[in-house]
Amino acid sequence: MPSEFLNEYEPLLIKEFKDSPRLKLPNKSLLLAACAACIGGTFQYGYNISVINAPTESVQRFINQTWRERYQANISEQILTLFWSTIVSIFTIGGLIGASIGSTLSVKLGRKGTLLTNNIFALLAAVLMGLSYSVGLFELLIIGRLMCGINAAPTALRGAMGMFTSIFITGGILTGQVIGLNELLGGEEYWPILLSTTCIPAILQLVILPWFPESPRYLLIDKGDNEGCKKALKQLHGAADCDGEWDDIEKEKNNLLGFDAKKPWDLFADRSVRWQLLSIILLSAAQQLNGINAIYFYADYVFKRSGIPSDKIPYVTVGTGACECITALTCGMLIECLGRKILITGGYTLMSICCVLFTLTLTFQDASPVVPYLSMACVFAFILSFGLGPGGVTNILTTELFTQNARPAAYMIAGSVNWLSFFFVGLIFPFIVIGLQQYCFMVFLVVCVMVATYIFCIVPETKNKTFLEIQNEFKSSSYRKAVSTNGAGTNLLSTSM
Ligand SMILES: *[C@@H]1O[C@H](CO)[C@@H](O)[C@H](O)[C@H]1NC(C)=O
């Protein structure tokens, strides 16, 4: 059951957009409910990815100083970098933990209850990180970031749920960068306050969300509470529209009878879907290993390496967030009209080109004072290319490559791979920048080229195709070694949609 999708207000909202004959605004209370739900995990995810960039230097100075006072010795460059990259990237381990407890909680406490409870982690994180400076314990930052990750997890990752969510994620990224400007909370002494601002969305949600009803879907499907569901629908949709919604949820409930969700290990054991599985694992890993989130984490490192003056870096960083915001607002439509394969292959190809150009501008950055800004343009183009293709499409592909009863397991696998790769790239990226210097983006070049090639050669176009057609195309493009396919596809057929 797709219980990892805690934010069930969004599907309702999208339906409302599609059903309205004229382009009227959606119901106000529904829009507010969706916003209240998204300001928790979804916004927090983006916010915590980008907000950590501004205090890079201040926190490193704080660690250095604390270390000297505590051990009467200087901390080595490597250890300091390791502490910093741990503080930054432990967030993703929190995400992994949060994602795995989230689906259990959402059945026990309800969607709304889980979202509300979840804010405890953000509040705790804010207290821990806010206090770390006064009590002289930089370890609190690590624990705090872990909590932030748990808090940001339940609403799945980037692109998982369409446009409304990606607007909130990129909005969170941009907000984090703007708050980190020197004019706001980016100043040297303000970083404890800056890091504890993660409590603000949490408090907002705690104030707003209780006014809205529990998800009607949860009430009817998980709880069997007919009256409660009707009441919730009336509150969200108004009395006039709630009967149609009711019928839809009822239909969905009946479809779920006898629904036999596969477990992740079932997917690994099922030979008929191994190419699909391999594809989503590679794509999910590439989604992070292509470096997009590493750039937000470590914008400071990247732009310093590009030769951009320190005082301008915060503004350039805001530019990266703005780029992705633009693509989030415009790309939903592109996805609908172009094929998935074209978008992903094209996106990764453009990203590869950006990596090459970026490496060139890094190498020749001293040639002219303009060159650092060319580097900046390359990073912007890199982010735009990501947003155009892989950013929005990867998760759609996960949906389209699997039958309904395999999907929850596929999401779970894709999500775990995503968080783990995010952790990996987050932990080592500063070392890559220090070690490879101007060649630091070569790592991402290799990833982008390999993924583009893999998709081009192996993954078929999935738009408007049935599962059987997709499966047959996988076989003909990649499955040349004549292995017998005993009955592959039969269980796919009988359970599709
Ligand atoms: C730590 O601070 C000292 C004194 O300010 C400085 O000389 C040293 O380079 C710093 N260490 C690192 C690893 O930045």
PDB file of N, CA and C and ligand atoms in Angstrom, residues 64-65 68 74-77 80, ligand 1:
ATOM      1  N   ASN A  64      37.267  23.959  15.057  1.00  0.00           N
ATOM      2  CA  ASN A  64      38.716  24.137  15.224  1.00  0.00           C
ATOM      3  C   ASN A  64      39.036  24.680  16.618  1.00  0.00           C
ATOM      4  N   GLN A  65      38.304  25.715  17.021  1.00  0.00           N
ATOM      5  CA  GLN A  65      38.550  26.387  18.293  1.00  0.00           C
ATOM      6  C   GLN A  65      38.211  25.463  19.472  1.00  0.00           C
ATOM      7  N   ARG A  68      40.810  22.847  19.905  1.00  0.00           N
ATOM      8  CA  ARG A  68      42.048  23.354  20.504  1.00  0.00           C
ATOM      9  C   ARG A  68      41.886  23.505  22.021  1.00  0.00           C
ATOM     10  N   ASN A  74      46.145  21.241  17.622  1.00  0.00           N
ATOM     11  CA  ASN A  74      45.456  21.700  16.419  1.00  0.00           C
ATOM     12  C   ASN A  74      44.798  20.526  15.705  1.00  0.00           C
ATOM     13  N   ILE A  75      43.619  20.783  15.193  1.00  0.00           N
ATOM     14  CA  ILE A  75      42.914  19.744  14.443  1.00  0.00           C
ATOM     15  C   ILE A  75      43.476  19.720  13.029  1.00  0.00           C
ATOM     16  N   SER A  76      43.609  18.543  12.471  1.00  0.00           N
ATOM     17  CA  SER A  76      44.164  18.487  11.118  1.00  0.00           C
ATOM     18  C   SER A  76      43.071  18.817  10.098  1.00  0.00           C
ATOM     19  N   GLU A  77      43.518  19.252   8.961  1.00  0.00           N
ATOM     20  CA  GLU A  77      42.596  19.633   7.886  1.00  0.00           C
ATOM     21  C   GLU A  77      41.608  18.496   7.560  1.00  0.00           C
ATOM     22  N   LEU A  80      38.996  17.872  10.322  1.00  0.00           N
ATOM     23  CA  LEU A  80      38.017  18.965  10.311  1.00  0.00           C
ATOM     24  C   LEU A  80      37.022  18.781   9.169  1.00  0.00           C
TER      25      LEU A  80
HETATM   26  C1  LIG B   1      42.591  26.282  13.219  1.00  0.00           C
HETATM   27  O1  LIG B   1      42.812  27.586  13.726  1.00  0.00           O
HETATM   28  C2  LIG B   1      44.165  27.961  13.757  1.00  0.00           C
HETATM   29  C3  LIG B   1      44.280  29.303  14.505  1.00  0.00           C
HETATM   30  O2  LIG B   1      43.290  30.198  14.084  1.00  0.00           O
HETATM   31  C4  LIG B   1      44.708  28.035  12.353  1.00  0.00           C
HETATM   32  O3  LIG B   1      46.085  28.423  12.354  1.00  0.00           O
HETATM   33  C5  LIG B   1      44.564  26.665  11.700  1.00  0.00           C
HETATM   34  O4  LIG B   1      44.957  26.720  10.354  1.00  0.00           O
HETATM   35  C6  LIG B   1      43.118  26.181  11.783  1.00  0.00           C
HETATM   36  N1  LIG B   1      43.054  24.782  11.346  1.00  0.00           N
HETATM   37  C7  LIG B   1      42.361  24.387  10.292  1.00  0.00           C
HETATM   38  C8  LIG B   1      42.437  22.934   9.972  1.00  0.00           C
HETATM   39  O5  LIG B   1      41.694  25.144   9.621  1.00  0.00           O
END
